[in-house]
Amino acid sequence: MKHQIFKSTDTNVSKFVFEKESTDTDKAIAVEAVLYRYNSYRERTVICCSTQCGCPVGCTFCGTGKFFIRNLTATEIVEQVDTVLKYIDCPTEEIRKFQIMFMSMGEPFLNYKAMEEAIIILSGKYPNAQLLVSTSGPLGQIFWNFDKFITLSIQHKQVGIQFSVHESNDESRARLIPTSTTSLQSIGYLGEKWAESTGRKPFFNYCVHSGNSSQQNITELLDNFNPNIWECTLSVICEKDNSMKNEIEKQIDLIQDFANRMTNAGYSIRVFNPAGQDDIGGGCGQLWYFQQWLNQQKRKQ
Ligand code: SF4
């Protein structure tokens, strides 16, 4: 695939856009991957790669979720990672904390077979990389494939899982993720099953805003996510038509206060700060280049 690089003013973040022409059998695609450096690539390198072109899930805050082109092949997923890694300044085996995340564009469990194949290839090529799958838990596919995913996670100890939870009850979550996803209770069950089978902790991701950060929300989270089993990542909602920078600044106090109360409730918390992405659109739903490309495809239809 041909690629272009979009550098953020924050030199620690670069976005890669990959494009491929249509063939007799496959539709044209554009997908994006993001490369993060924390202090140095040697200290910590994080890559987010795409598993689908567009996404059928349709999360309301996501600019890529309004249109779906096609699933990526395992080769196309791996190619994003291999290409991005050509731009770092140290051998991959010397990276101290190395994370490859399946979370840029697409729902990995809707393209399970290719994602599994890509994980097997990447775990062989980059044995020191953690391979983190981020899922909304699409109804049906998550259950049909979860036993296979557990087996994969047992065989490849670098594999981790994060569920995009974002709200503390199913009603609010359904407004954010309009297509069918499994219930929070079922996500809680799947995570516990995965933890029991692998001996590792699953993550849930929660986008904090003024409407979901009360004590009642924490009580609801505790009903389904046992803090002895789950790790929690807090982040900001990345409104597709908002400057992420403004959004972070507005919400930083809110997130900090919520993080303190979640810690008091027993959770181990990390706060994801998508710094530097606001000028390139690096976050999920902020993929500006892809949104322009998508609009061109829509006009062609
Ligand atoms: S946030 Fe992720 S799962 Fe939701 S529509 Fe966007 S790419 Fe798909």
mmCIF file of C-alpha atoms and ligand atoms in Angstrom:
data_model
loop_
_atom_site.group_PDB
_atom_site.id
_atom_site.type_symbol
_atom_site.label_atom_id
_atom_site.label_comp_id
_atom_site.label_asym_id
_atom_site.label_seq_id
_atom_site.Cartn_x
_atom_site.Cartn_y
_atom_site.Cartn_z
ATOM 1 C CA MET A 1 0.000 0.000 0.000
ATOM 2 C CA LYS A 2 1.260 3.512 -0.666
ATOM 3 C CA HIS A 3 1.443 5.706 2.401
ATOM 4 C CA GLN A 4 1.734 9.322 3.518
ATOM 5 C CA ILE A 5 2.845 10.646 6.890
ATOM 6 C CA PHE A 6 1.153 13.493 8.754
ATOM 7 C CA LYS A 7 3.326 14.883 11.539
ATOM 8 C CA SER A 8 1.708 16.526 14.527
ATOM 9 C CA THR A 9 3.206 19.703 15.985
ATOM 10 C CA ASP A 10 3.739 17.440 18.961
ATOM 11 C CA THR A 11 6.739 15.548 17.589
ATOM 12 C CA ASN A 12 5.796 12.482 19.585
ATOM 13 C CA VAL A 13 2.808 11.623 17.363
ATOM 14 C CA SER A 14 2.691 10.775 13.641
ATOM 15 C CA LYS A 15 -0.252 9.589 11.615
ATOM 16 C CA PHE A 16 0.172 7.282 8.626
ATOM 17 C CA VAL A 17 -2.438 7.040 5.889
ATOM 18 C CA PHE A 18 -2.356 3.971 3.664
ATOM 19 C CA GLU A 19 -4.189 3.776 0.351
ATOM 20 C CA LYS A 20 -4.779 0.992 -2.112
ATOM 21 C CA GLU A 21 -6.517 1.095 -5.497
ATOM 22 C CA SER A 22 -9.422 -1.227 -6.234
ATOM 23 C CA THR A 23 -8.716 -4.546 -7.946
ATOM 24 C CA ASP A 24 -11.016 -6.997 -9.757
ATOM 25 C CA THR A 25 -11.821 -8.596 -6.415
ATOM 26 C CA ASP A 26 -11.260 -5.895 -3.785
ATOM 27 C CA LYS A 27 -12.608 -2.372 -3.230
ATOM 28 C CA ALA A 28 -10.214 0.582 -2.893
ATOM 29 C CA ILE A 29 -9.301 1.403 0.690
ATOM 30 C CA ALA A 30 -7.774 4.129 2.810
ATOM 31 C CA VAL A 31 -6.808 3.296 6.391
ATOM 32 C CA GLU A 32 -4.834 4.982 9.110
ATOM 33 C CA ALA A 33 -2.294 4.030 11.736
ATOM 34 C CA VAL A 34 -0.823 6.218 14.475
ATOM 35 C CA LEU A 35 2.699 6.071 15.910
ATOM 36 C CA TYR A 36 3.448 7.429 19.395
ATOM 37 C CA ARG A 37 6.816 7.963 21.043
ATOM 38 C CA TYR A 38 7.026 8.411 24.812
ATOM 39 C CA ASN A 39 10.326 10.251 25.516
ATOM 40 C CA SER A 40 12.103 8.030 22.974
ATOM 41 C CA TYR A 41 11.104 5.094 20.763
ATOM 42 C CA ARG A 42 13.549 2.993 22.745
ATOM 43 C CA GLU A 43 11.730 3.821 25.990
ATOM 44 C CA ARG A 44 8.160 3.330 24.764
ATOM 45 C CA THR A 45 6.636 2.919 21.304
ATOM 46 C CA VAL A 46 2.897 2.582 20.723
ATOM 47 C CA ILE A 47 1.228 1.869 17.369
ATOM 48 C CA CYS A 48 -2.522 1.939 16.742
ATOM 49 C CA CYS A 49 -3.507 0.136 13.545
ATOM 50 C CA SER A 50 -6.781 -0.364 11.677
ATOM 51 C CA THR A 51 -8.626 -3.640 11.100
ATOM 52 C CA GLN A 52 -11.365 -2.355 8.768
ATOM 53 C CA CYS A 53 -11.791 0.435 6.222
ATOM 54 C CA GLY A 54 -14.648 2.415 7.718
ATOM 55 C CA CYS A 55 -16.604 0.749 10.485
ATOM 56 C CA PRO A 56 -20.158 -0.638 10.631
ATOM 57 C CA VAL A 57 -20.533 -0.047 14.383
ATOM 58 C CA GLY A 58 -21.430 3.627 13.964
ATOM 59 C CA CYS A 59 -20.482 5.124 17.355
ATOM 60 C CA THR A 60 -22.012 8.586 17.480
ATOM 61 C CA PHE A 61 -18.724 10.282 18.438
ATOM 62 C CA CYS A 62 -16.733 8.607 15.647
ATOM 63 C CA GLY A 63 -16.169 10.125 12.221
ATOM 64 C CA THR A 64 -15.181 6.784 10.683
ATOM 65 C CA GLY A 65 -18.186 4.889 11.940
ATOM 66 C CA LYS A 66 -20.727 6.188 9.472
ATOM 67 C CA PHE A 67 -19.644 4.179 6.463
ATOM 68 C CA PHE A 68 -18.088 0.784 5.874
ATOM 69 C CA ILE A 69 -15.998 -0.175 2.855
ATOM 70 C CA ARG A 70 -14.507 -3.578 3.660
ATOM 71 C CA ASN A 71 -12.543 -5.745 6.080
ATOM 72 C CA LEU A 72 -8.757 -5.606 5.821
ATOM 73 C CA THR A 73 -6.769 -8.756 5.154
ATOM 74 C CA ALA A 74 -4.196 -9.946 7.696
ATOM 75 C CA THR A 75 -1.488 -8.831 5.254
ATOM 76 C CA GLU A 76 -2.939 -5.312 5.139
ATOM 77 C CA ILE A 77 -3.059 -5.132 8.961
ATOM 78 C CA VAL A 78 0.530 -6.360 9.348
ATOM 79 C CA GLU A 79 1.756 -4.044 6.579
ATOM 80 C CA GLN A 80 0.640 -0.985 8.571
ATOM 81 C CA VAL A 81 2.775 -2.051 11.539
ATOM 82 C CA ASP A 82 5.811 -3.040 9.445
ATOM 83 C CA THR A 83 5.718 0.269 7.544
ATOM 84 C CA VAL A 84 5.329 2.457 10.630
ATOM 85 C CA LEU A 85 8.245 0.701 12.324
ATOM 86 C CA LYS A 86 10.583 1.665 9.475
ATOM 87 C CA TYR A 87 10.395 5.224 10.831
ATOM 88 C CA ILE A 88 11.594 4.601 14.364
ATOM 89 C CA ASP A 89 15.225 5.159 15.290
ATOM 90 C CA CYS A 90 16.071 1.967 17.160
ATOM 91 C CA PRO A 91 15.827 -1.794 16.554
ATOM 92 C CA THR A 92 12.417 -3.061 17.682
ATOM 93 C CA GLU A 93 13.987 -5.645 20.004
ATOM 94 C CA GLU A 94 15.502 -2.767 21.992
ATOM 95 C CA ILE A 95 12.144 -1.063 22.711
ATOM 96 C CA ARG A 96 11.545 -1.352 26.432
ATOM 97 C CA LYS A 97 7.759 -0.901 26.322
ATOM 98 C CA PHE A 98 6.316 -1.801 22.927
ATOM 99 C CA GLN A 99 2.553 -1.859 22.327
ATOM 100 C CA ILE A 100 0.654 -2.608 19.128
ATOM 101 C CA MET A 101 -3.038 -1.787 19.480
ATOM 102 C CA PHE A 102 -5.867 -2.904 17.206
ATOM 103 C CA MET A 103 -7.935 0.185 17.794
ATOM 104 C CA SER A 104 -7.546 2.846 15.123
ATOM 105 C CA MET A 105 -10.338 2.212 12.630
ATOM 106 C CA GLY A 106 -12.742 -0.703 12.655
ATOM 107 C CA GLU A 107 -14.131 -3.208 15.128
ATOM 108 C CA PRO A 108 -11.592 -6.068 15.406
ATOM 109 C CA PHE A 109 -14.179 -8.705 16.354
ATOM 110 C CA LEU A 110 -16.104 -7.982 13.137
ATOM 111 C CA ASN A 111 -12.975 -9.065 11.243
ATOM 112 C CA TYR A 112 -11.905 -11.753 13.658
ATOM 113 C CA LYS A 113 -10.203 -14.236 11.314
ATOM 114 C CA ALA A 114 -7.867 -11.631 9.764
ATOM 115 C CA MET A 115 -7.140 -10.069 13.143
ATOM 116 C CA GLU A 116 -6.221 -13.449 14.629
ATOM 117 C CA GLU A 117 -3.949 -14.207 11.664
ATOM 118 C CA ALA A 118 -2.311 -10.768 12.019
ATOM 119 C CA ILE A 119 -1.740 -11.340 15.757
ATOM 120 C CA ILE A 120 -0.011 -14.656 15.090
ATOM 121 C CA ILE A 121 2.252 -13.057 12.453
ATOM 122 C CA LEU A 122 3.033 -9.987 14.596
ATOM 123 C CA SER A 123 3.762 -12.007 17.723
ATOM 124 C CA GLY A 124 6.381 -13.933 15.731
ATOM 125 C CA LYS A 125 7.922 -10.813 14.195
ATOM 126 C CA TYR A 126 7.870 -8.659 17.325
ATOM 127 C CA PRO A 127 8.005 -10.974 20.345
ATOM 128 C CA ASN A 128 8.593 -8.080 22.766
ATOM 129 C CA ALA A 129 5.398 -6.261 21.677
ATOM 130 C CA GLN A 130 2.163 -6.357 23.643
ATOM 131 C CA LEU A 131 -0.772 -6.874 21.253
ATOM 132 C CA LEU A 132 -3.874 -5.153 22.600
ATOM 133 C CA VAL A 133 -7.293 -5.708 21.019
ATOM 134 C CA SER A 134 -9.857 -2.983 21.681
ATOM 135 C CA THR A 135 -13.491 -3.954 21.144
ATOM 136 C CA SER A 136 -16.966 -2.540 21.597
ATOM 137 C CA GLY A 137 -18.247 -6.133 22.039
ATOM 138 C CA PRO A 138 -20.465 -6.516 18.943
ATOM 139 C CA LEU A 139 -23.412 -8.775 19.732
ATOM 140 C CA GLY A 140 -23.017 -12.233 18.207
ATOM 141 C CA GLN A 141 -19.444 -11.968 16.955
ATOM 142 C CA ILE A 142 -17.946 -11.415 20.385
ATOM 143 C CA PHE A 143 -19.542 -14.625 21.708
ATOM 144 C CA TRP A 144 -18.911 -16.680 18.558
ATOM 145 C CA ASN A 145 -15.221 -15.809 18.625
ATOM 146 C CA PHE A 146 -14.394 -15.338 22.281
ATOM 147 C CA ASP A 147 -13.333 -18.918 23.034
ATOM 148 C CA LYS A 148 -10.988 -18.755 20.034
ATOM 149 C CA PHE A 149 -9.645 -15.461 21.367
ATOM 150 C CA ILE A 150 -9.011 -17.005 24.768
ATOM 151 C CA THR A 151 -7.088 -19.854 23.139
ATOM 152 C CA LEU A 152 -5.089 -17.310 21.131
ATOM 153 C CA SER A 153 -4.378 -15.334 24.316
ATOM 154 C CA ILE A 154 -3.172 -18.451 26.111
ATOM 155 C CA GLN A 155 -0.878 -19.366 23.214
ATOM 156 C CA HIS A 156 0.434 -15.809 22.774
ATOM 157 C CA LYS A 157 1.111 -14.224 26.136
ATOM 158 C CA GLN A 158 1.537 -10.745 24.628
ATOM 159 C CA VAL A 159 -2.194 -10.572 23.762
ATOM 160 C CA GLY A 160 -4.417 -8.283 25.841
ATOM 161 C CA ILE A 161 -7.998 -7.065 25.612
ATOM 162 C CA GLN A 162 -9.729 -3.774 26.248
ATOM 163 C CA PHE A 163 -13.494 -3.267 26.098
ATOM 164 C CA SER A 164 -14.813 0.155 25.058
ATOM 165 C CA VAL A 165 -17.402 0.591 27.805
ATOM 166 C CA HIS A 166 -17.770 4.395 27.931
ATOM 167 C CA GLU A 167 -21.025 4.452 29.920
ATOM 168 C CA SER A 168 -22.005 2.776 33.168
ATOM 169 C CA ASN A 169 -25.385 1.400 32.069
ATOM 170 C CA ASP A 170 -26.711 -0.234 28.896
ATOM 171 C CA GLU A 171 -29.287 2.458 28.168
ATOM 172 C CA SER A 172 -26.729 5.279 28.013
ATOM 173 C CA ARG A 173 -24.265 3.085 26.152
ATOM 174 C CA ALA A 174 -26.845 2.254 23.479
ATOM 175 C CA ARG A 175 -27.174 5.976 22.722
ATOM 176 C CA LEU A 176 -23.427 6.184 22.119
ATOM 177 C CA ILE A 177 -23.072 2.894 20.229
ATOM 178 C CA PRO A 178 -26.288 2.513 18.226
ATOM 179 C CA THR A 179 -25.614 -0.916 16.695
ATOM 180 C CA SER A 180 -26.105 -4.031 18.799
ATOM 181 C CA THR A 181 -23.400 -4.638 21.334
ATOM 182 C CA THR A 182 -23.416 -7.092 24.135
ATOM 183 C CA SER A 183 -24.591 -5.920 27.573
ATOM 184 C CA LEU A 184 -22.245 -4.554 30.229
ATOM 185 C CA GLN A 185 -23.079 -7.555 32.371
ATOM 186 C CA SER A 186 -21.919 -9.867 29.554
ATOM 187 C CA ILE A 187 -18.766 -7.800 29.034
ATOM 188 C CA GLY A 188 -18.069 -8.183 32.753
ATOM 189 C CA TYR A 189 -18.522 -11.946 32.407
ATOM 190 C CA LEU A 190 -16.307 -12.209 29.280
ATOM 191 C CA GLY A 191 -13.519 -10.218 30.909
ATOM 192 C CA GLU A 192 -13.598 -12.410 34.022
ATOM 193 C CA LYS A 193 -13.518 -15.541 31.869
ATOM 194 C CA TRP A 194 -10.533 -14.188 29.932
ATOM 195 C CA ALA A 195 -8.741 -13.229 33.176
ATOM 196 C CA GLU A 196 -9.351 -16.654 34.695
ATOM 197 C CA SER A 197 -8.038 -18.420 31.579
ATOM 198 C CA THR A 198 -4.974 -16.250 30.984
ATOM 199 C CA GLY A 199 -4.008 -15.012 34.448
ATOM 200 C CA ARG A 200 -3.899 -11.463 33.040
ATOM 201 C CA LYS A 201 -6.111 -8.442 33.646
ATOM 202 C CA PRO A 202 -8.554 -7.114 31.030
ATOM 203 C CA PHE A 203 -9.074 -3.356 30.596
ATOM 204 C CA PHE A 204 -12.184 -1.300 30.176
ATOM 205 C CA ASN A 205 -12.077 2.126 28.601
ATOM 206 C CA TYR A 206 -14.385 4.847 29.903
ATOM 207 C CA CYS A 207 -14.755 8.269 28.241
ATOM 208 C CA VAL A 208 -15.530 10.697 31.029
ATOM 209 C CA HIS A 209 -18.009 13.558 30.640
ATOM 210 C CA SER A 210 -20.229 15.545 32.973
ATOM 211 C CA GLY A 211 -23.174 13.162 32.473
ATOM 212 C CA ASN A 212 -21.397 9.913 33.424
ATOM 213 C CA SER A 213 -19.076 10.844 36.287
ATOM 214 C CA SER A 214 -21.297 10.745 39.388
ATOM 215 C CA GLN A 215 -21.028 8.408 42.356
ATOM 216 C CA GLN A 216 -24.053 6.552 40.943
ATOM 217 C CA ASN A 217 -22.052 5.855 37.766
ATOM 218 C CA ILE A 218 -19.229 4.396 39.851
ATOM 219 C CA THR A 219 -21.721 2.202 41.729
ATOM 220 C CA GLU A 220 -23.079 0.933 38.384
ATOM 221 C CA LEU A 221 -19.567 0.185 37.111
ATOM 222 C CA LEU A 222 -18.798 -1.756 40.285
ATOM 223 C CA ASP A 223 -21.843 -3.973 39.582
ATOM 224 C CA ASN A 224 -20.244 -5.342 36.413
ATOM 225 C CA PHE A 225 -16.512 -4.664 36.663
ATOM 226 C CA ASN A 226 -14.795 -6.109 39.696
ATOM 227 C CA PRO A 227 -11.778 -3.876 40.512
ATOM 228 C CA ASN A 228 -9.811 -6.961 41.568
ATOM 229 C CA ILE A 229 -10.080 -8.232 37.997
ATOM 230 C CA TRP A 230 -10.372 -5.173 35.747
ATOM 231 C CA GLU A 231 -7.991 -2.325 34.979
ATOM 232 C CA CYS A 232 -9.552 0.940 33.839
ATOM 233 C CA THR A 233 -8.435 3.541 31.298
ATOM 234 C CA LEU A 234 -10.133 6.937 31.426
ATOM 235 C CA SER A 235 -10.154 9.194 28.375
ATOM 236 C CA VAL A 236 -12.020 12.096 26.810
ATOM 237 C CA ILE A 237 -14.837 11.733 24.318
ATOM 238 C CA CYS A 238 -13.280 12.676 20.981
ATOM 239 C CA GLU A 239 -16.118 14.634 19.410
ATOM 240 C CA LYS A 240 -15.595 14.430 15.672
ATOM 241 C CA ASP A 241 -16.330 18.088 15.056
ATOM 242 C CA ASN A 242 -14.558 19.454 18.115
ATOM 243 C CA SER A 243 -10.954 20.358 18.760
ATOM 244 C CA MET A 244 -9.629 17.571 20.924
ATOM 245 C CA LYS A 245 -7.292 20.037 22.585
ATOM 246 C CA ASN A 246 -10.210 22.199 23.760
ATOM 247 C CA GLU A 247 -12.051 19.122 24.888
ATOM 248 C CA ILE A 248 -9.093 17.876 26.960
ATOM 249 C CA GLU A 249 -8.563 21.262 28.581
ATOM 250 C CA LYS A 250 -12.253 21.520 29.487
ATOM 251 C CA GLN A 251 -12.400 18.041 30.956
ATOM 252 C CA ILE A 252 -9.050 17.593 32.658
ATOM 253 C CA ASP A 253 -10.305 18.591 36.126
ATOM 254 C CA LEU A 254 -13.409 16.458 35.703
ATOM 255 C CA ILE A 255 -11.328 13.430 34.709
ATOM 256 C CA GLN A 256 -8.896 13.931 37.557
ATOM 257 C CA ASP A 257 -11.704 14.134 40.105
ATOM 258 C CA PHE A 258 -13.397 11.040 38.638
ATOM 259 C CA ALA A 259 -10.048 9.185 38.560
ATOM 260 C CA ASN A 260 -9.570 9.909 42.291
ATOM 261 C CA ARG A 261 -13.027 8.599 43.146
ATOM 262 C CA MET A 262 -12.539 5.489 40.962
ATOM 263 C CA THR A 263 -9.228 4.848 42.731
ATOM 264 C CA ASN A 264 -11.005 5.139 46.086
ATOM 265 C CA ALA A 265 -13.529 2.582 44.805
ATOM 266 C CA GLY A 266 -10.635 0.161 44.274
ATOM 267 C CA TYR A 267 -9.845 0.573 40.574
ATOM 268 C CA SER A 268 -6.368 0.752 39.114
ATOM 269 C CA ILE A 269 -6.637 3.743 36.760
ATOM 270 C CA ARG A 270 -4.659 5.161 33.869
ATOM 271 C CA VAL A 271 -5.669 8.332 32.107
ATOM 272 C CA PHE A 272 -5.199 8.418 28.349
ATOM 273 C CA ASN A 273 -4.167 11.871 27.203
ATOM 274 C CA PRO A 274 -4.308 12.038 23.397
ATOM 275 C CA ALA A 275 -1.912 15.000 23.380
ATOM 276 C CA GLY A 276 -0.722 16.192 20.035
ATOM 277 C CA GLN A 277 -3.495 14.621 18.023
ATOM 278 C CA ASP A 278 -5.712 17.643 17.713
ATOM 279 C CA ASP A 279 -3.909 19.059 14.688
ATOM 280 C CA ILE A 280 -3.677 15.806 12.717
ATOM 281 C CA GLY A 281 -6.857 14.081 13.819
ATOM 282 C CA GLY A 282 -5.157 11.035 15.276
ATOM 283 C CA GLY A 283 -7.871 9.761 17.587
ATOM 284 C CA CYS A 284 -10.630 7.370 16.700
ATOM 285 C CA GLY A 285 -13.287 9.450 15.017
ATOM 286 C CA GLN A 286 -10.850 12.275 14.391
ATOM 287 C CA LEU A 287 -9.271 10.799 11.296
ATOM 288 C CA TRP A 288 -9.615 13.842 9.123
ATOM 289 C CA TYR A 289 -7.841 12.585 6.033
ATOM 290 C CA PHE A 290 -9.992 9.470 6.027
ATOM 291 C CA GLN A 291 -13.192 11.477 6.505
ATOM 292 C CA GLN A 292 -12.350 13.523 3.403
ATOM 293 C CA TRP A 293 -11.543 10.334 1.481
ATOM 294 C CA LEU A 294 -14.821 8.800 2.671
ATOM 295 C CA ASN A 295 -16.832 11.781 1.475
ATOM 296 C CA GLN A 296 -15.224 11.401 -1.958
ATOM 297 C CA GLN A 297 -16.229 7.720 -2.028
ATOM 298 C CA LYS A 298 -19.792 8.621 -1.024
ATOM 299 C CA ARG A 299 -20.007 11.148 -3.853
ATOM 300 C CA LYS A 300 -18.887 8.465 -6.326
ATOM 301 C CA GLN A 301 -21.773 6.193 -5.275
HETATM 302 S S1 SF4 B 1 -15.249 4.169 17.692
HETATM 303 FE FE1 SF4 B 1 -14.274 2.305 16.903
HETATM 304 S S2 SF4 B 1 -15.983 0.790 16.974
HETATM 305 FE FE2 SF4 B 1 -16.946 2.815 17.125
HETATM 306 S S3 SF4 B 1 -17.478 3.349 14.984
HETATM 307 FE FE3 SF4 B 1 -15.437 4.224 15.449
HETATM 308 S S4 SF4 B 1 -13.983 2.699 14.687
HETATM 309 FE FE4 SF4 B 1 -15.978 1.679 14.907
#
